[in-house]
Short mmCIF file of N, CA and C and ligand atoms in Angstrom, two decimals:
data_model
loop_
_atom_site.label_atom_id
_atom_site.label_comp_id
_atom_site.label_asym_id
_atom_site.label_seq_id
_atom_site.Cartn_x
_atom_site.Cartn_y
_atom_site.Cartn_z
N MET A 80 118.81 43.18 81.94
CA MET A 80 118.95 44.51 81.32
C MET A 80 120.13 45.25 81.92
N ASN A 81 120.64 46.20 81.20
CA ASN A 81 121.84 46.87 81.72
C ASN A 81 121.68 48.39 81.87
N HIS A 82 120.53 48.79 82.38
CA HIS A 82 120.35 50.21 82.70
C HIS A 82 121.26 50.58 83.88
N ILE A 83 121.49 51.88 84.02
CA ILE A 83 122.21 52.37 85.21
C ILE A 83 121.17 53.12 86.02
N ILE A 84 120.91 52.62 87.23
CA ILE A 84 119.81 53.17 88.03
C ILE A 84 120.36 53.86 89.28
N LEU A 85 120.05 55.13 89.40
CA LEU A 85 120.53 55.89 90.55
C LEU A 85 119.44 55.96 91.61
N ILE A 86 119.79 55.54 92.82
CA ILE A 86 118.85 55.63 93.93
C ILE A 86 119.52 56.42 95.07
N GLY A 87 118.73 56.82 96.03
CA GLY A 87 119.28 57.53 97.19
C GLY A 87 118.27 58.51 97.75
N PHE A 88 118.61 59.06 98.88
CA PHE A 88 117.72 59.99 99.58
C PHE A 88 117.51 61.26 98.76
N MET A 89 116.41 61.93 99.04
CA MET A 89 116.17 63.25 98.41
C MET A 89 117.39 64.14 98.66
N GLY A 90 117.84 64.81 97.61
CA GLY A 90 118.99 65.70 97.78
C GLY A 90 120.33 65.00 97.64
N SER A 91 120.32 63.71 97.32
CA SER A 91 121.61 63.02 97.20
C SER A 91 122.27 63.29 95.85
N GLY A 92 121.55 63.93 94.94
CA GLY A 92 122.15 64.35 93.66
C GLY A 92 121.80 63.46 92.48
N LYS A 93 120.79 62.61 92.65
CA LYS A 93 120.46 61.63 91.59
C LYS A 93 120.20 62.29 90.24
N THR A 94 119.39 63.34 90.24
CA THR A 94 119.02 63.96 88.97
C THR A 94 120.21 64.67 88.32
N SER A 95 120.91 65.48 89.09
CA SER A 95 122.06 66.22 88.53
C SER A 95 123.14 65.26 88.06
N VAL A 96 123.46 64.28 88.90
CA VAL A 96 124.49 63.30 88.52
C VAL A 96 124.01 62.50 87.31
N GLY A 97 122.74 62.07 87.36
CA GLY A 97 122.18 61.26 86.27
C GLY A 97 122.28 61.96 84.93
N LYS A 98 121.93 63.24 84.92
CA LYS A 98 121.97 64.01 83.66
C LYS A 98 123.38 64.03 83.09
N GLN A 99 124.34 64.34 83.97
CA GLN A 99 125.74 64.43 83.51
C GLN A 99 126.28 63.08 83.08
N LEU A 100 125.93 62.06 83.86
CA LEU A 100 126.40 60.70 83.55
C LEU A 100 125.88 60.27 82.18
N ALA A 101 124.60 60.53 81.95
CA ALA A 101 123.98 60.15 80.68
C ALA A 101 124.69 60.85 79.51
N LYS A 102 125.03 62.11 79.73
CA LYS A 102 125.71 62.89 78.70
C LYS A 102 127.07 62.27 78.37
N VAL A 103 127.83 62.01 79.44
CA VAL A 103 129.17 61.45 79.28
C VAL A 103 129.11 60.07 78.61
N MET A 104 128.12 59.28 79.01
CA MET A 104 128.04 57.92 78.48
C MET A 104 127.22 57.83 77.19
N GLN A 105 126.73 58.98 76.77
CA GLN A 105 125.90 59.06 75.55
C GLN A 105 124.72 58.10 75.58
N LEU A 106 124.01 58.19 76.69
CA LEU A 106 122.80 57.36 76.87
C LEU A 106 121.63 58.29 77.15
N PRO A 107 120.42 57.85 76.87
CA PRO A 107 119.27 58.67 77.26
C PRO A 107 119.14 58.72 78.79
N PHE A 108 118.59 59.82 79.28
CA PHE A 108 118.38 59.96 80.73
C PHE A 108 116.89 60.05 81.01
N VAL A 109 116.44 59.29 81.99
CA VAL A 109 115.03 59.39 82.41
C VAL A 109 114.97 59.61 83.91
N ASP A 110 114.28 60.68 84.29
CA ASP A 110 114.03 60.95 85.69
C ASP A 110 112.58 60.53 85.96
N MET A 111 112.45 59.55 86.82
CA MET A 111 111.14 58.95 87.05
C MET A 111 110.11 59.96 87.57
N ASP A 112 110.53 60.83 88.47
CA ASP A 112 109.60 61.85 88.99
C ASP A 112 109.09 62.73 87.85
N GLU A 113 110.01 63.07 86.96
CA GLU A 113 109.67 63.92 85.82
C GLU A 113 108.65 63.22 84.93
N LEU A 114 108.84 61.92 84.77
CA LEU A 114 107.93 61.11 83.95
C LEU A 114 106.54 61.08 84.58
N ILE A 115 106.49 60.96 85.89
CA ILE A 115 105.20 60.93 86.60
C ILE A 115 104.50 62.28 86.44
N VAL A 116 105.28 63.36 86.53
CA VAL A 116 104.71 64.71 86.35
C VAL A 116 104.14 64.85 84.94
N GLN A 117 104.91 64.39 83.96
CA GLN A 117 104.44 64.47 82.56
C GLN A 117 103.17 63.66 82.34
N LYS A 118 103.17 62.43 82.85
CA LYS A 118 102.03 61.53 82.62
C LYS A 118 100.77 62.01 83.33
N SER A 119 100.94 62.52 84.55
CA SER A 119 99.75 62.89 85.34
C SER A 119 99.32 64.33 85.08
N GLY A 120 100.24 65.13 84.51
CA GLY A 120 99.93 66.54 84.29
C GLY A 120 99.88 67.32 85.59
N MET A 121 100.46 66.77 86.63
CA MET A 121 100.47 67.47 87.93
C MET A 121 101.88 67.43 88.52
N GLU A 122 102.22 68.47 89.29
CA GLU A 122 103.49 68.45 90.02
C GLU A 122 103.36 67.42 91.15
N ILE A 123 104.51 66.95 91.65
CA ILE A 123 104.51 65.94 92.72
C ILE A 123 103.74 66.47 93.95
N THR A 124 103.97 67.73 94.29
CA THR A 124 103.30 68.29 95.48
C THR A 124 101.77 68.24 95.30
N GLU A 125 101.33 68.50 94.09
CA GLU A 125 99.88 68.49 93.83
C GLU A 125 99.32 67.07 93.94
N ILE A 126 100.06 66.10 93.44
CA ILE A 126 99.60 64.70 93.54
C ILE A 126 99.44 64.32 95.02
N PHE A 127 100.44 64.67 95.82
CA PHE A 127 100.38 64.37 97.26
C PHE A 127 99.18 65.09 97.91
N GLU A 128 99.03 66.36 97.58
CA GLU A 128 97.97 67.15 98.22
C GLU A 128 96.57 66.64 97.85
N ARG A 129 96.39 66.35 96.57
CA ARG A 129 95.05 65.97 96.11
C ARG A 129 94.71 64.50 96.34
N TYR A 130 95.71 63.64 96.18
CA TYR A 130 95.39 62.20 96.22
C TYR A 130 96.15 61.42 97.30
N GLY A 131 97.12 62.06 97.96
CA GLY A 131 97.83 61.40 99.05
C GLY A 131 99.05 60.60 98.58
N GLU A 132 99.87 60.23 99.57
CA GLU A 132 101.14 59.54 99.26
C GLU A 132 100.91 58.18 98.60
N SER A 133 99.91 57.43 99.08
CA SER A 133 99.76 56.07 98.55
C SER A 133 99.43 56.09 97.05
N HIS A 134 98.68 57.10 96.62
CA HIS A 134 98.39 57.21 95.19
C HIS A 134 99.69 57.50 94.41
N PHE A 135 100.51 58.39 94.96
CA PHE A 135 101.79 58.68 94.31
C PHE A 135 102.63 57.40 94.20
N ARG A 136 102.62 56.59 95.27
CA ARG A 136 103.40 55.34 95.25
C ARG A 136 102.89 54.39 94.17
N GLU A 137 101.56 54.39 93.96
CA GLU A 137 100.99 53.55 92.89
C GLU A 137 101.51 54.03 91.53
N LEU A 138 101.51 55.35 91.35
CA LEU A 138 101.99 55.90 90.07
C LEU A 138 103.45 55.53 89.85
N GLU A 139 104.24 55.60 90.92
CA GLU A 139 105.66 55.24 90.82
C GLU A 139 105.82 53.81 90.33
N THR A 140 105.06 52.91 90.96
CA THR A 140 105.18 51.49 90.60
C THR A 140 104.74 51.26 89.15
N GLU A 141 103.64 51.90 88.75
CA GLU A 141 103.17 51.78 87.36
C GLU A 141 104.27 52.21 86.38
N CYS A 142 104.88 53.36 86.69
CA CYS A 142 105.93 53.92 85.84
C CYS A 142 107.13 52.98 85.78
N LEU A 143 107.50 52.45 86.92
CA LEU A 143 108.64 51.53 86.99
C LEU A 143 108.38 50.28 86.15
N LYS A 144 107.17 49.74 86.28
CA LYS A 144 106.81 48.54 85.52
C LYS A 144 106.90 48.81 84.02
N GLU A 145 106.42 49.97 83.63
CA GLU A 145 106.46 50.34 82.22
C GLU A 145 107.91 50.45 81.73
N LEU A 146 108.71 51.15 82.53
CA LEU A 146 110.12 51.34 82.16
C LEU A 146 110.88 50.02 82.12
N SER A 147 110.45 49.08 82.95
CA SER A 147 111.16 47.80 83.02
C SER A 147 111.01 47.02 81.71
N LYS A 148 110.06 47.44 80.86
CA LYS A 148 109.88 46.74 79.58
C LYS A 148 110.74 47.37 78.48
N ASP A 149 111.27 48.55 78.76
CA ASP A 149 112.05 49.29 77.78
C ASP A 149 113.47 48.72 77.73
N ARG A 150 113.87 48.21 76.59
CA ARG A 150 115.14 47.51 76.51
C ARG A 150 116.31 48.41 76.09
N GLU A 151 116.01 49.65 75.68
CA GLU A 151 117.09 50.55 75.28
C GLU A 151 117.84 51.03 76.53
N ARG A 152 119.15 50.81 76.55
CA ARG A 152 119.92 51.15 77.75
C ARG A 152 119.79 52.63 78.11
N LYS A 153 119.63 52.89 79.41
CA LYS A 153 119.41 54.26 79.87
C LYS A 153 120.07 54.51 81.21
N VAL A 154 120.19 55.80 81.55
CA VAL A 154 120.50 56.19 82.93
C VAL A 154 119.16 56.60 83.54
N LEU A 155 118.81 55.97 84.66
CA LEU A 155 117.52 56.26 85.30
C LEU A 155 117.74 56.81 86.70
N SER A 156 116.97 57.83 87.02
CA SER A 156 117.01 58.31 88.40
C SER A 156 115.62 58.12 88.98
N VAL A 157 115.54 57.48 90.15
CA VAL A 157 114.22 57.22 90.73
C VAL A 157 114.06 57.95 92.06
N GLY A 158 112.82 58.31 92.39
CA GLY A 158 112.53 59.04 93.62
C GLY A 158 113.03 58.30 94.87
N GLY A 159 113.33 59.07 95.89
CA GLY A 159 113.92 58.52 97.12
C GLY A 159 113.10 57.46 97.83
N GLY A 160 111.78 57.45 97.59
CA GLY A 160 110.93 56.48 98.29
C GLY A 160 110.69 55.21 97.50
N LEU A 161 111.03 55.22 96.23
CA LEU A 161 110.70 54.07 95.36
C LEU A 161 111.39 52.76 95.78
N PRO A 162 112.70 52.79 96.08
CA PRO A 162 113.38 51.54 96.40
C PRO A 162 112.94 50.93 97.73
N VAL A 163 112.23 51.72 98.53
CA VAL A 163 111.83 51.27 99.86
C VAL A 163 110.60 50.35 99.78
N GLN A 164 109.82 50.52 98.73
CA GLN A 164 108.63 49.69 98.55
C GLN A 164 109.08 48.31 98.07
N SER A 165 108.75 47.27 98.85
CA SER A 165 109.27 45.94 98.49
C SER A 165 108.77 45.48 97.13
N ARG A 166 107.56 45.93 96.74
CA ARG A 166 107.05 45.48 95.43
C ARG A 166 107.88 46.02 94.25
N ASN A 167 108.63 47.11 94.51
CA ASN A 167 109.45 47.69 93.43
C ASN A 167 110.83 47.04 93.32
N GLN A 168 111.24 46.38 94.38
CA GLN A 168 112.63 45.91 94.44
C GLN A 168 113.01 44.89 93.36
N PRO A 169 112.14 43.89 93.08
CA PRO A 169 112.52 42.93 92.03
C PRO A 169 112.72 43.61 90.67
N TYR A 170 111.95 44.65 90.40
CA TYR A 170 112.10 45.37 89.12
C TYR A 170 113.47 46.02 89.06
N LEU A 171 113.81 46.75 90.14
CA LEU A 171 115.11 47.43 90.16
C LEU A 171 116.24 46.43 89.97
N GLU A 172 116.14 45.31 90.69
CA GLU A 172 117.21 44.32 90.65
C GLU A 172 117.39 43.73 89.24
N ASN A 173 116.29 43.61 88.50
CA ASN A 173 116.38 43.01 87.16
C ASN A 173 116.73 44.01 86.07
N MET A 174 116.66 45.30 86.42
CA MET A 174 116.79 46.30 85.36
C MET A 174 118.23 46.72 85.07
N GLY A 175 119.15 46.40 85.96
CA GLY A 175 120.54 46.78 85.68
C GLY A 175 121.35 47.00 86.94
N THR A 176 122.33 47.89 86.84
CA THR A 176 123.20 48.18 87.97
C THR A 176 122.59 49.30 88.81
N VAL A 177 122.37 48.99 90.08
CA VAL A 177 121.74 49.97 90.97
C VAL A 177 122.82 50.66 91.80
N ILE A 178 122.93 51.98 91.62
CA ILE A 178 123.96 52.76 92.31
C ILE A 178 123.30 53.61 93.39
N LEU A 179 123.76 53.42 94.61
CA LEU A 179 123.22 54.21 95.73
C LEU A 179 124.11 55.44 95.96
N LEU A 180 123.51 56.62 95.82
CA LEU A 180 124.25 57.85 96.12
C LEU A 180 124.02 58.17 97.60
N GLU A 181 125.09 58.22 98.35
CA GLU A 181 124.97 58.48 99.79
C GLU A 181 125.43 59.90 100.12
N ALA A 182 124.77 60.49 101.11
CA ALA A 182 125.19 61.81 101.59
C ALA A 182 124.87 61.90 103.08
N SER A 183 125.69 62.62 103.81
CA SER A 183 125.46 62.75 105.24
C SER A 183 124.25 63.65 105.51
N VAL A 184 123.74 63.58 106.72
CA VAL A 184 122.59 64.42 107.09
C VAL A 184 122.95 65.90 106.89
N GLN A 185 124.17 66.27 107.25
CA GLN A 185 124.57 67.68 107.12
C GLN A 185 124.56 68.14 105.66
N THR A 186 125.05 67.28 104.78
CA THR A 186 125.05 67.61 103.35
C THR A 186 123.62 67.73 102.84
N LEU A 187 122.78 66.77 103.23
CA LEU A 187 121.38 66.79 102.77
C LEU A 187 120.68 68.04 103.28
N LEU A 188 120.94 68.35 104.52
CA LEU A 188 120.33 69.53 105.15
C LEU A 188 120.70 70.79 104.37
N ARG A 189 121.95 70.90 104.02
CA ARG A 189 122.42 72.05 103.27
C ARG A 189 121.72 72.13 101.90
N ARG A 190 121.57 70.97 101.25
CA ARG A 190 120.98 70.96 99.91
C ARG A 190 119.46 71.14 99.91
N LEU A 191 118.83 70.75 101.03
CA LEU A 191 117.36 70.73 101.03
C LEU A 191 116.72 71.88 101.82
N LYS A 192 117.59 72.67 102.45
CA LYS A 192 117.13 73.73 103.36
C LYS A 192 116.07 74.65 102.74
N TYR A 193 116.28 75.04 101.50
CA TYR A 193 115.36 76.01 100.89
C TYR A 193 114.40 75.36 99.88
N ASP A 194 114.28 74.05 99.98
CA ASP A 194 113.46 73.34 99.00
C ASP A 194 112.02 73.19 99.48
N SER A 195 111.08 73.46 98.59
CA SER A 195 109.68 73.29 99.01
C SER A 195 108.96 72.30 98.10
N SER A 196 109.75 71.55 97.30
CA SER A 196 109.12 70.67 96.32
C SER A 196 108.99 69.23 96.81
N ARG A 197 109.40 68.98 98.07
CA ARG A 197 109.36 67.60 98.56
C ARG A 197 108.35 67.43 99.69
N PRO A 198 107.18 66.89 99.36
CA PRO A 198 106.11 66.76 100.37
C PRO A 198 106.52 65.93 101.59
N MET A 199 107.43 64.97 101.40
CA MET A 199 107.83 64.10 102.52
C MET A 199 108.60 64.88 103.59
N LEU A 200 109.07 66.08 103.22
CA LEU A 200 109.88 66.85 104.18
C LEU A 200 109.15 68.09 104.69
N LYS A 201 107.90 68.18 104.36
CA LYS A 201 107.13 69.38 104.71
C LYS A 201 106.83 69.44 106.21
N GLY A 202 106.94 70.65 106.76
CA GLY A 202 106.55 70.87 108.17
C GLY A 202 107.54 70.27 109.17
N GLY A 203 107.56 70.80 110.37
CA GLY A 203 108.41 70.24 111.43
C GLY A 203 109.87 70.57 111.24
N ASP A 204 110.69 69.91 112.02
CA ASP A 204 112.13 70.17 112.00
C ASP A 204 112.79 69.36 110.87
N LEU A 205 113.41 70.07 109.93
CA LEU A 205 113.95 69.42 108.73
C LEU A 205 115.02 68.37 109.07
N GLN A 206 115.93 68.77 109.95
CA GLN A 206 117.02 67.84 110.29
C GLN A 206 116.47 66.53 110.88
N GLN A 207 115.50 66.70 111.77
CA GLN A 207 114.92 65.52 112.41
C GLN A 207 114.20 64.64 111.37
N LYS A 208 113.53 65.29 110.46
CA LYS A 208 112.81 64.55 109.41
C LYS A 208 113.79 63.75 108.57
N ILE A 209 114.87 64.42 108.16
CA ILE A 209 115.88 63.74 107.33
C ILE A 209 116.46 62.55 108.09
N GLU A 210 116.82 62.81 109.36
CA GLU A 210 117.44 61.74 110.16
C GLU A 210 116.51 60.53 110.29
N THR A 211 115.26 60.80 110.64
CA THR A 211 114.31 59.71 110.87
C THR A 211 114.06 58.92 109.58
N LEU A 212 113.78 59.64 108.52
CA LEU A 212 113.46 58.99 107.24
C LEU A 212 114.67 58.21 106.70
N GLN A 213 115.83 58.83 106.85
CA GLN A 213 117.04 58.18 106.34
C GLN A 213 117.31 56.88 107.11
N GLU A 214 117.10 56.95 108.41
CA GLU A 214 117.30 55.77 109.25
C GLU A 214 116.33 54.65 108.85
N GLN A 215 115.07 55.06 108.59
CA GLN A 215 114.06 54.07 108.20
C GLN A 215 114.39 53.43 106.86
N ARG A 216 115.04 54.18 105.98
CA ARG A 216 115.23 53.71 104.61
C ARG A 216 116.57 53.04 104.34
N LYS A 217 117.53 53.33 105.20
CA LYS A 217 118.92 52.92 104.99
C LYS A 217 119.06 51.44 104.59
N ALA A 218 118.46 50.55 105.37
CA ALA A 218 118.63 49.12 105.13
C ALA A 218 118.08 48.70 103.77
N GLU A 219 116.96 49.29 103.38
CA GLU A 219 116.35 48.94 102.08
C GLU A 219 117.21 49.46 100.93
N TYR A 220 117.74 50.68 101.09
CA TYR A 220 118.63 51.23 100.06
C TYR A 220 119.84 50.30 99.87
N GLU A 221 120.38 49.86 100.99
CA GLU A 221 121.59 49.03 100.91
C GLU A 221 121.27 47.66 100.32
N LYS A 222 120.09 47.15 100.68
CA LYS A 222 119.69 45.83 100.20
C LYS A 222 119.58 45.81 98.67
N VAL A 223 119.01 46.87 98.14
CA VAL A 223 118.67 46.86 96.71
C VAL A 223 119.83 47.35 95.81
N SER A 224 120.86 47.96 96.42
CA SER A 224 121.92 48.55 95.59
C SER A 224 123.07 47.57 95.34
N ASP A 225 123.70 47.72 94.18
CA ASP A 225 124.89 46.92 93.85
C ASP A 225 126.14 47.65 94.31
N VAL A 226 126.12 48.97 94.25
CA VAL A 226 127.30 49.77 94.58
C VAL A 226 126.86 51.01 95.36
N ARG A 227 127.71 51.44 96.33
CA ARG A 227 127.42 52.67 97.06
C ARG A 227 128.48 53.71 96.75
N VAL A 228 128.04 54.92 96.46
CA VAL A 228 128.98 56.01 96.18
C VAL A 228 128.73 57.14 97.17
N VAL A 229 129.76 57.47 97.95
CA VAL A 229 129.63 58.56 98.90
C VAL A 229 129.83 59.88 98.15
N THR A 230 128.89 60.80 98.32
CA THR A 230 128.94 62.03 97.51
C THR A 230 129.42 63.27 98.28
N ASP A 231 129.52 63.16 99.62
CA ASP A 231 129.95 64.31 100.41
C ASP A 231 131.30 64.82 99.93
N ASP A 232 131.44 66.12 99.89
CA ASP A 232 132.71 66.76 99.51
C ASP A 232 133.20 66.40 98.11
N LYS A 233 132.32 65.97 97.25
CA LYS A 233 132.73 65.66 95.88
C LYS A 233 131.90 66.49 94.92
N GLY A 234 132.52 66.95 93.84
CA GLY A 234 131.77 67.67 92.81
C GLY A 234 131.05 66.65 91.93
N PHE A 235 130.07 67.12 91.18
CA PHE A 235 129.30 66.21 90.33
C PHE A 235 130.19 65.48 89.32
N SER A 236 131.18 66.21 88.76
CA SER A 236 132.03 65.57 87.75
C SER A 236 132.80 64.40 88.34
N GLN A 237 133.26 64.57 89.58
CA GLN A 237 134.01 63.50 90.24
C GLN A 237 133.11 62.27 90.48
N ILE A 238 131.88 62.56 90.90
CA ILE A 238 130.93 61.46 91.16
C ILE A 238 130.61 60.73 89.85
N VAL A 239 130.39 61.53 88.80
CA VAL A 239 130.07 60.95 87.49
C VAL A 239 131.22 60.05 87.03
N ASP A 240 132.44 60.53 87.20
CA ASP A 240 133.62 59.78 86.79
C ASP A 240 133.71 58.45 87.55
N GLU A 241 133.44 58.53 88.86
CA GLU A 241 133.48 57.33 89.70
C GLU A 241 132.47 56.30 89.21
N ILE A 242 131.26 56.77 88.95
CA ILE A 242 130.20 55.84 88.54
C ILE A 242 130.52 55.24 87.17
N ARG A 243 131.03 56.07 86.28
CA ARG A 243 131.37 55.59 84.94
C ARG A 243 132.38 54.44 85.03
N LYS A 244 133.39 54.63 85.90
CA LYS A 244 134.41 53.58 86.06
C LYS A 244 133.81 52.31 86.64
N ILE A 245 132.93 52.49 87.63
CA ILE A 245 132.29 51.31 88.26
C ILE A 245 131.48 50.54 87.22
N VAL A 246 130.72 51.27 86.43
CA VAL A 246 129.85 50.64 85.43
C VAL A 246 130.69 49.90 84.39
N GLU A 247 131.83 50.50 84.01
CA GLU A 247 132.73 49.83 83.06
C GLU A 247 133.21 48.51 83.65
N CYS A 248 133.55 48.52 84.96
CA CYS A 248 134.05 47.32 85.64
C CYS A 248 132.97 46.24 85.67
N VAL A 249 131.74 46.66 85.96
CA VAL A 249 130.64 45.70 86.05
C VAL A 249 130.44 45.02 84.71
N LYS A 250 130.61 45.82 83.64
CA LYS A 250 130.38 45.32 82.29
C LYS A 250 131.45 44.29 81.88
N ASN A 251 132.72 44.57 82.30
CA ASN A 251 133.82 43.72 81.83
C ASN A 251 134.03 42.46 82.70
C1 LIG B 453 110.29 61.21 97.60
C2 LIG B 453 111.32 61.71 96.83
C3 LIG B 453 111.12 62.59 95.70
C4 LIG B 453 109.73 62.36 95.07
C5 LIG B 453 108.67 62.46 96.12
C6 LIG B 453 108.86 61.46 97.27
C7 LIG B 453 110.60 60.35 98.76
O1 LIG B 453 112.12 62.38 94.70
O2 LIG B 453 109.69 61.10 94.46
O3 LIG B 453 108.65 63.77 96.60
O4 LIG B 453 109.69 59.73 99.32
O5 LIG B 453 111.80 60.29 99.14
P1 LIG B 453 113.68 62.82 94.90
O6 LIG B 453 114.34 61.73 95.69
O7 LIG B 453 114.18 62.88 93.50
O8 LIG B 453 113.68 64.12 95.58
#
């Protein structure tokens, strides 16, 4: 399949970049977290609070499996924890080009400072949480991605342009 799949840490810009990229490439855009919210009728924070992280991870995998059957080309953005689960990796690899959006801890900190929608970052020192989680996830992100795009100091349009060119190259 030839979907364009955006992965990366929370705050790396997957949703914003994905929306713009889809527009430019005239493809449908699907944000996996949004799909989970629609299907479950609950916000992500509520799913975590009521049923815990492992239940959320099950929902993610279910959603991914379902999407993996959809053959219409799309731009997909998936939650920051999805690529880390080994059971999800074969799906991502078969679904298309996986683009890793990278951002430094300082950039992520700036983007996530006032955010309260991410249960994985709740409580404690934000910088330390980002550093620890990013360190734990880095190798899996790199393993599953075909291309890495550094997003620090770049506007969304520039990132979108970069990805569009990469995807064209992969296709040709
Ligand atoms: C998570 C990232 C979130 C969302 C959930 C868990 C994670 O998505 O799936 O809060 O474990 O990194 P974004 O990466 O879109 O913020």
